[in-house]
C-alpha positions as a printed NumPy array, in Angstrom:
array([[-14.219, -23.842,   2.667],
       [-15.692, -22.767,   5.797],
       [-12.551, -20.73 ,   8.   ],
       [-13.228, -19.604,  11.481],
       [-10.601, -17.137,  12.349],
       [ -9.759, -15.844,  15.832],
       [ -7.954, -13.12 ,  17.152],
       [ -7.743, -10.868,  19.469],
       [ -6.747,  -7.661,  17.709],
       [ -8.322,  -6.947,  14.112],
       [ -8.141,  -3.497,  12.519],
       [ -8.947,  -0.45 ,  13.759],
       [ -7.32 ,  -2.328,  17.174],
       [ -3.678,  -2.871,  17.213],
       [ -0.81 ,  -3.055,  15.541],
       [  0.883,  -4.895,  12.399],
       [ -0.802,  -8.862,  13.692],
       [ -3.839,  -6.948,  13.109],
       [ -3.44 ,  -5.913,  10.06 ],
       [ -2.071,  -9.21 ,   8.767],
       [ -4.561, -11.031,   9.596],
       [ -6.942,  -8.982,   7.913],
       [ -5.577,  -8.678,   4.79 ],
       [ -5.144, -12.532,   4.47 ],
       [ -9.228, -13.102,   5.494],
       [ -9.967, -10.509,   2.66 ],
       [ -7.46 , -12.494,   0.481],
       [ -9.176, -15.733,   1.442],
       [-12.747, -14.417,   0.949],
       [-12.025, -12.978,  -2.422],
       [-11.134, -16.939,  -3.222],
       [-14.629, -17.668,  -2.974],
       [-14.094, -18.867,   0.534],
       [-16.618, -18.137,   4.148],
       [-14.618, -16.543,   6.371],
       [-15.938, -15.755,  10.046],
       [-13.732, -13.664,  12.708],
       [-14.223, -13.434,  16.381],
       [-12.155, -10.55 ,  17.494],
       [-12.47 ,  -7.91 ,  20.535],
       [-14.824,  -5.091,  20.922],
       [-13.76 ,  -1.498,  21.776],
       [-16.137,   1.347,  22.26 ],
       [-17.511,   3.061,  19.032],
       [-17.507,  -0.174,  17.049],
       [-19.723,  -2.338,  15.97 ],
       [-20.743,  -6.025,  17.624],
       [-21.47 ,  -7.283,  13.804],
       [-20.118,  -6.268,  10.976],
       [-20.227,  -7.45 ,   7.381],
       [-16.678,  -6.107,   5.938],
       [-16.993,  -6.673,   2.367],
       [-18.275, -10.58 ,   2.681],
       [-16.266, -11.411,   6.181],
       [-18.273, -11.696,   8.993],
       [-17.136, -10.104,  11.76 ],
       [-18.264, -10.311,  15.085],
       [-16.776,  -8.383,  17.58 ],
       [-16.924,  -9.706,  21.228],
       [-17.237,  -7.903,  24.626],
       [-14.196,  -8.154,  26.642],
       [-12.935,  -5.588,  29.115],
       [-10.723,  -4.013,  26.35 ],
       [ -9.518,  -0.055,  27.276],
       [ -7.261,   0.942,  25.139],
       [ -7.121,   0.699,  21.283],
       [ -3.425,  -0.562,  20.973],
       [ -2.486,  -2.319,  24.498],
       [ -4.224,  -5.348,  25.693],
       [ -3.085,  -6.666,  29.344],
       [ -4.157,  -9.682,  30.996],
       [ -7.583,  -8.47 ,  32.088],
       [ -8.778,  -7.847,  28.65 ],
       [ -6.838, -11.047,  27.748],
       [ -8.81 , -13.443,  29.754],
       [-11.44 , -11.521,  28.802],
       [-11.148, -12.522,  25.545],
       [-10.328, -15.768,  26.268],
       [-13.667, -16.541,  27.872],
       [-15.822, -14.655,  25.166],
       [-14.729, -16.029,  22.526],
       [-14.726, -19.596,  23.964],
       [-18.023, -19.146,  24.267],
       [-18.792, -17.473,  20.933],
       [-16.013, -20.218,  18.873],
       [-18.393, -22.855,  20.535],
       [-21.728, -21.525,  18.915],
       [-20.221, -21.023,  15.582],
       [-19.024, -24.268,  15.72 ],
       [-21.918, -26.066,  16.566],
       [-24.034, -24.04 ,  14.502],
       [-22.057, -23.064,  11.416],
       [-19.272, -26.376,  11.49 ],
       [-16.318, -24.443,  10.283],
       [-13.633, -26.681,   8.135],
       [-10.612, -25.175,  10.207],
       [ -9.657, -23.075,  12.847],
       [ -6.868, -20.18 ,  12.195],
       [ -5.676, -18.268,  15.107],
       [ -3.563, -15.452,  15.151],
       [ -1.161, -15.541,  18.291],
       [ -0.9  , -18.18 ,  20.915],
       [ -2.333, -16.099,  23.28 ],
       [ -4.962, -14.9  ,  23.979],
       [ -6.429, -17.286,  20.755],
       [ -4.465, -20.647,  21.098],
       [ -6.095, -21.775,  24.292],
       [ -9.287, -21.221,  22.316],
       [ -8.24 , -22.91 ,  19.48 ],
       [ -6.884, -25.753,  21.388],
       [-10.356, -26.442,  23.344],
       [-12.544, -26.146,  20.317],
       [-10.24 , -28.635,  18.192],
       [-10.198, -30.98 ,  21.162],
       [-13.855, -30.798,  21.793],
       [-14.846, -31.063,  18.12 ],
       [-11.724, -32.475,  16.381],
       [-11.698, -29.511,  13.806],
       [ -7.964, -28.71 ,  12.971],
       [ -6.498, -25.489,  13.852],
       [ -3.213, -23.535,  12.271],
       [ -1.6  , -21.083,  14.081],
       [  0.348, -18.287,  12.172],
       [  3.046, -17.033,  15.309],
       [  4.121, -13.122,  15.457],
       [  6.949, -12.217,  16.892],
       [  5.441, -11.663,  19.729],
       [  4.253, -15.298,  20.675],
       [  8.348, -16.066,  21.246],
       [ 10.006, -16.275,  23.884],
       [ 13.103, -13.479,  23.545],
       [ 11.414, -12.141,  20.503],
       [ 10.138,  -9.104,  22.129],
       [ 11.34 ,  -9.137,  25.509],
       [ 10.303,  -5.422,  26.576],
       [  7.231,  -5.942,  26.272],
       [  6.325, -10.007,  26.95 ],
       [  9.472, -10.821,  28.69 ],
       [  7.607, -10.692,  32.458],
       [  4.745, -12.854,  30.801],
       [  6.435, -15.755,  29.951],
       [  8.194, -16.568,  33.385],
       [  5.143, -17.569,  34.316],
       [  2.975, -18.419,  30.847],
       [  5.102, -20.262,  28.834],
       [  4.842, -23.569,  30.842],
       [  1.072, -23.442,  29.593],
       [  2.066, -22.706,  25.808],
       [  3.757, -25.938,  24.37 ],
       [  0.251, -27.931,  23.904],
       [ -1.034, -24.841,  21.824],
       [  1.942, -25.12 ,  19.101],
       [  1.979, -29.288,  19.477],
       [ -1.249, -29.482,  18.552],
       [ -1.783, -27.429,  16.077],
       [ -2.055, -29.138,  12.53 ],
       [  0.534, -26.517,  11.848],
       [  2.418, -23.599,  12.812],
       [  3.238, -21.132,  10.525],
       [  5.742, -17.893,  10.971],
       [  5.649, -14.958,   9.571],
       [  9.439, -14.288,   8.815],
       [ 12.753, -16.789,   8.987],
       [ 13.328, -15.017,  11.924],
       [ 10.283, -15.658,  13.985],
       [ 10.785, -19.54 ,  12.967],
       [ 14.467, -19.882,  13.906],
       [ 13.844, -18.215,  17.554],
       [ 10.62 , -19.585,  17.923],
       [ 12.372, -23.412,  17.354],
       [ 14.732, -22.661,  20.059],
       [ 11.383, -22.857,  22.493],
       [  8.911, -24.957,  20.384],
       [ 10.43 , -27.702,  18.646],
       [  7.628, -28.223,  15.964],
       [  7.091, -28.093,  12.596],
       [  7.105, -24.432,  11.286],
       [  6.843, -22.934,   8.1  ],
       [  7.04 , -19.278,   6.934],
       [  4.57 , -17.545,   5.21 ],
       [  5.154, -13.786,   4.84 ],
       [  2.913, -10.976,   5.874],
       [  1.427,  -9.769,   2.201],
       [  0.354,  -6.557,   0.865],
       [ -2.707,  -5.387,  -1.542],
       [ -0.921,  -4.191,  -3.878],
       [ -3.444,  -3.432,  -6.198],
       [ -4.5  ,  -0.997,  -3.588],
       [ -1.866,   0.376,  -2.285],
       [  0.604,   0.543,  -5.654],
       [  1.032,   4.747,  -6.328],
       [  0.398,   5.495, -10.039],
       [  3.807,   7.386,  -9.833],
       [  6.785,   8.156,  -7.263],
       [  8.105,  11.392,  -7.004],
       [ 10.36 ,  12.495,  -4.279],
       [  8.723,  15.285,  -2.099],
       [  9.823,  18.744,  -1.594],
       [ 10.941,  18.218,   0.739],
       [ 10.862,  14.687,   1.25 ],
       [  9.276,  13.46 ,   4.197],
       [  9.697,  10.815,   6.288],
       [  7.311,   8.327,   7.909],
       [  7.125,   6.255,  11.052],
       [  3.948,   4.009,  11.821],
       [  3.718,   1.972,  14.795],
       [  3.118,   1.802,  18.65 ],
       [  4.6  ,   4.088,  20.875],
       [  6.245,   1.717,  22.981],
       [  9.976,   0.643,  23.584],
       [  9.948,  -1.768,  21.08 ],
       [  9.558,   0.379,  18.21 ],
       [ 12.16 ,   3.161,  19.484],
       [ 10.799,   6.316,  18.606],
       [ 12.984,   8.486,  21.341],
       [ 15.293,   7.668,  18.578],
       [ 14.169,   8.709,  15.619],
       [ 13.452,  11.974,  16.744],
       [ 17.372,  12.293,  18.143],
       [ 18.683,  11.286,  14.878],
       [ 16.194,  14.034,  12.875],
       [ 17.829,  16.309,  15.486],
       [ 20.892,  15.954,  14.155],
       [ 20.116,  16.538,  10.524],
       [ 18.685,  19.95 ,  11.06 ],
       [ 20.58 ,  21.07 ,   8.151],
       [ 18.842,  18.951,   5.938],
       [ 15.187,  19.315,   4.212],
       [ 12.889,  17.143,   5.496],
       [  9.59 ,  16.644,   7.212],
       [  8.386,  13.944,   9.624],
       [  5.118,  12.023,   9.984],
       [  4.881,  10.047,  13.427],
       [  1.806,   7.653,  12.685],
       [  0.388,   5.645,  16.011],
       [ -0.016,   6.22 ,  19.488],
       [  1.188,   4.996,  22.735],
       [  2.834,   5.183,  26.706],
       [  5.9  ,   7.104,  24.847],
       [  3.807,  10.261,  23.147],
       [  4.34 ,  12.757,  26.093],
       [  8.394,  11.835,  25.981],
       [  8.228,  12.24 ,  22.   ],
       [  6.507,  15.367,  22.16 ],
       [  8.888,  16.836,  24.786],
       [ 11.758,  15.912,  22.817],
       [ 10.141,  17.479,  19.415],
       [ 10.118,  20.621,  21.424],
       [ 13.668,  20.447,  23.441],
       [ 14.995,  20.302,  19.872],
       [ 12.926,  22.601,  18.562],
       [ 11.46 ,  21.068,  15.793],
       [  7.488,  21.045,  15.932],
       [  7.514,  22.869,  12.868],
       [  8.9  ,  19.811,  10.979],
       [  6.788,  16.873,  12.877],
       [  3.373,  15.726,  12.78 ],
       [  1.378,  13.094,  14.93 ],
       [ -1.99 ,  12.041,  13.883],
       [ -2.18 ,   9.821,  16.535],
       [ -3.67 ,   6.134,  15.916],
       [ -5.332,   6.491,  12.656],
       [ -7.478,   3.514,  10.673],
       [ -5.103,   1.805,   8.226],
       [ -6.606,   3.823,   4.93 ],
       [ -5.472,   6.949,   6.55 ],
       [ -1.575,   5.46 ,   6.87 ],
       [ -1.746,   3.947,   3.561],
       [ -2.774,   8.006,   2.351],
       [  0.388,   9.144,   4.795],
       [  2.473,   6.392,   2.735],
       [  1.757,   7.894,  -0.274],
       [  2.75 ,  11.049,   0.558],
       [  5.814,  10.042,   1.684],
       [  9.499,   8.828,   0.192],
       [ 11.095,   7.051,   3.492],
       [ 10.228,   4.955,   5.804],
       [ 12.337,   4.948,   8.715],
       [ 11.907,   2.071,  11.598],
       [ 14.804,   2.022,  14.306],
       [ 12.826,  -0.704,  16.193],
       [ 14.797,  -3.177,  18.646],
       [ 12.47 ,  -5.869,  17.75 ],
       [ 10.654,  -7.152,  14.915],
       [  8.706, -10.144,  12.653],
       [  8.038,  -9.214,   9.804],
       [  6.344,  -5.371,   9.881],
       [  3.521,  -5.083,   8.301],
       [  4.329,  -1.483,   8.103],
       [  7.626,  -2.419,   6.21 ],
       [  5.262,  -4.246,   3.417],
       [  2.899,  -1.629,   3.329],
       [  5.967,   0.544,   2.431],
       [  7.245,  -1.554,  -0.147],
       [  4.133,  -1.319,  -2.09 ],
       [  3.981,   2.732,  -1.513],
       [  7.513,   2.754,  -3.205],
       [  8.916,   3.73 ,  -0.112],
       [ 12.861,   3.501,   0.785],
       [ 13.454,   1.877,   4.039],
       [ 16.06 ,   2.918,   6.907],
       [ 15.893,   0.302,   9.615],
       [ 17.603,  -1.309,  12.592],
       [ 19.101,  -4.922,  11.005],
       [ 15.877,  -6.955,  12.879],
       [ 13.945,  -9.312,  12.28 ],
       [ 11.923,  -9.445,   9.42 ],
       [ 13.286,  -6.071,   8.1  ],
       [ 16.281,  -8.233,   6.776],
       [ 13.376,  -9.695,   4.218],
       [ 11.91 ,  -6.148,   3.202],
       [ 15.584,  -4.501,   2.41 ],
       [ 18.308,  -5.57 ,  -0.011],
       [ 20.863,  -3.344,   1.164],
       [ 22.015,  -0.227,  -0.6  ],
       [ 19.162,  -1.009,  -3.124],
       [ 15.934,  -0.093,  -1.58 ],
       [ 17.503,   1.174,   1.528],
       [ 19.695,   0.395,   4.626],
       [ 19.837,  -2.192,   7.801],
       [ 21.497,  -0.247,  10.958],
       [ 23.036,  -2.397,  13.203],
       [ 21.296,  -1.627,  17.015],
       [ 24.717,  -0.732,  18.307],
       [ 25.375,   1.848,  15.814],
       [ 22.801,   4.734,  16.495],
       [ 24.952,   7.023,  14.053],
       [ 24.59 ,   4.394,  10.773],
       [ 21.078,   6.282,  11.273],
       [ 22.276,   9.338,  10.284],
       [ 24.561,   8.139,   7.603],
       [ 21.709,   6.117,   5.739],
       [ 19.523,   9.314,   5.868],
       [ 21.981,  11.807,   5.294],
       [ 22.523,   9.74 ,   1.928],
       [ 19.408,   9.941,   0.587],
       [ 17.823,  13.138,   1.867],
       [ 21.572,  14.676,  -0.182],
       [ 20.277,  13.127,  -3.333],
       [ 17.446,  13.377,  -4.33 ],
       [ 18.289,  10.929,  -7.576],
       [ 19.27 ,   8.054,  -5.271],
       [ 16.137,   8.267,  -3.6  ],
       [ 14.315,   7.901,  -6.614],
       [ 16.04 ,   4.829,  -7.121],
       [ 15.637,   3.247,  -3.552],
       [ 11.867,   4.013,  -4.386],
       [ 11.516,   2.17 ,  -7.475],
       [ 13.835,  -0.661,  -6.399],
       [ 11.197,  -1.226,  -3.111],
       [  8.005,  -0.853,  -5.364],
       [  9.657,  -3.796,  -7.769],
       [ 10.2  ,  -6.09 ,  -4.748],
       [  6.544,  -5.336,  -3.235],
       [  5.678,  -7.706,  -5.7  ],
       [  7.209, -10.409,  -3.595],
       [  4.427, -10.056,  -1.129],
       [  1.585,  -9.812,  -2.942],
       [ -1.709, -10.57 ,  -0.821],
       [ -3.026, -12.699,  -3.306],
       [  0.226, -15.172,  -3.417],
       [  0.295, -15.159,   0.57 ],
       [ -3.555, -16.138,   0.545],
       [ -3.071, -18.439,  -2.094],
       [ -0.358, -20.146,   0.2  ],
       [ -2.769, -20.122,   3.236],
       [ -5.359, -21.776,   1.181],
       [ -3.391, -24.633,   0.285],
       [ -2.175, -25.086,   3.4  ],
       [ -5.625, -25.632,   4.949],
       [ -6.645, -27.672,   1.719],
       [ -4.45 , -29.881,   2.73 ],
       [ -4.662, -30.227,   6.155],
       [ -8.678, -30.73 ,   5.506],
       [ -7.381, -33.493,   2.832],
       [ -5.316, -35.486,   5.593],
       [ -8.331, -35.229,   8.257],
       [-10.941, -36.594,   5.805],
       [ -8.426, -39.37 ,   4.98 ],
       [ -8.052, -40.417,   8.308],
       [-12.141, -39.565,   9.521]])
């Protein structure tokens, strides 16, 4: 099977979407399967790029900054890889399309299956919903979402990434979804052992942006002084000068570090030197972060969003904080950083229910998916 994927952000650009997307065309390709991507360029990497038997190409788009794209570099990307979709197309005749967000990618999907009647699926973030992340996309869909319905309508089929995603995203787009998790490698990423850290540190990974709420993770830490424990903020963003003022009004550089926006083997190497994984986001799908976690044996403290509700049985591998209750933050982590033998526990119990989202079951899932969406078109050819 011949898959021509499209999306706008692919590792070492953006966030989780990225990420996902990745790991499910190196899931597909270890199938047996010919996977192309079109995906942005950003200074320092390469135009072409074999990754391990995906093709790559990486297309030139206005793109400034490694984990933001606005509406230049949008359009951008829209027109490039219009262009580029229709000379793989013609030259290459890929079985099926599979975008990653409904925009920038749908509208490219869209004219290439109309042009040349090739099916596309579209896998939906949170981020592609109206409401889902509203901090951040809430201005752009006053005036875009009038233009989104034909991407999800005609898309052979729309798939979700948590329960979540699917029930908000009905509320806009009344079409068939399905969920399919984000998976994990776990093969990779599974330690050979846990053992709680002395002390135990904590890890954040994600964009510095509203969304993700960083200004309060590093108020809660504040208050648990008392306690041993060390901090790893992973990512980058608009928020960094406020996070790094507030390290220092509470005095705490000593206990935080921020490598900044790091490529995704140097977070899985932070993961694995870490025992928590604390997330107080607003808004959420399903984190890739969260799954990456899971298979790092990592327990999870996190607002009760989104997908997180998937990635945490509660009181077994960690605790959901309800957004209106800022100090269930400090209760959850006051718990486990205090023992040290419950930790241990959380740990194990996350590792056993990475399994859940193994890469290889998600990819399997994609394949049949477009298997049989390829079946119906060649039934009806």
């Amino acid at each position: 099977m011949r898959i021509l994927v499209i999306i706008h952000e692919y590792p070492p650009l953006g966030g989780g979407g990225g990420h996902v997307a990745r790991d499910i065309c190196r899931g597909l390709a270890k199938l047996g399967h010919e996977v192309h991507v079109l995906t942005a360029h950003f200074k320092g990497l390469p135009y072409q790029e074999d990754a391990g038997g995906l093709q790559i190409e990486r297309l030139a788009s206005a793109r400034q900054s490694p984990f933001r794209a606005g509406l230049l570099t949008m359009s951008g990307f829209i027109a490039a890889s219009t262009l580029a979709g229709w000379r793989h197309v013609r030259a290459w005749r890929p079985d099926i399309l599979h975008v990653h967000f409904a925009v920038p990618s749908g509208p490219v999907a869209l004219f290439l299956s109309r042009i040349y009647q090739i099916p596309y699926v579209l896998t939906a973030h949170l981020g592609d919903v109206p409401g889902g992340v509203p901090e951040k996309t809430g201005r752009w869909f006053r005036w875009i979402y009038p233009f989104t319905p034909p991407i999800w309508k005609s898309a052979a089929q729309v798939v979700a990434v948590s329960e979540y995603t699917r029930q908000l995203a009905l509320h806009n787009y009344p079409v068939d979804i399905q969920v399919i998790h984000n998976g994990v490698e776990l093969e990779y990423l599974e330690p050979s052992q846990l053992e709680v850290g002395k002390p135990p540190r904590i890890a954040f990974a994600g964009r510095f942006m509203p969304q993700k709420n960083p200004l309060q993770l590093v108020d809660t830490l504040a208050e648990l002084q008392h306690l041993e424990w060390e901090c790893v903020l992973i990512g980058d963003g608009p928020l960094r000068p406020d996070i790094e003022q507030k390290i220092h009004q509470h005095a705490l550089e000593g206990r935080f570090t921020l490598p900044g926006w790091v490529a995704p083997e140097e977070v899985d190497a932070w993961f694995a030197r870490s025992d928590i994984l604390f997330m107080p986001s607003l808004s959420e799908g399903l984190p890739v972060t969260g799954t990456q976690a899971l298979a790092k044996g990592l327990a999870i403290v996190a607002s009760r969003v989104g997908g997180f509700i998937d990635l945490v049985d509660q009181g077994e591998n960690g605790y959901l904080i309800d957004l209106d209750d800022p100090a269930g933050f400090t209760t959850a982590l006051t718990v486990l950083l205090s023992n040290r033998q419950r930790l241990q526990t959380f740990r194990q119990a996350s590792l056993s229910k990475a399994h859940n989202f193994n890469i290889e079951n998600i990819s399997r899932a994609y394949e049949a998916l477009f298997f049989q969406i390829i079946g119906k078109r060649q039934k009806t050819a």
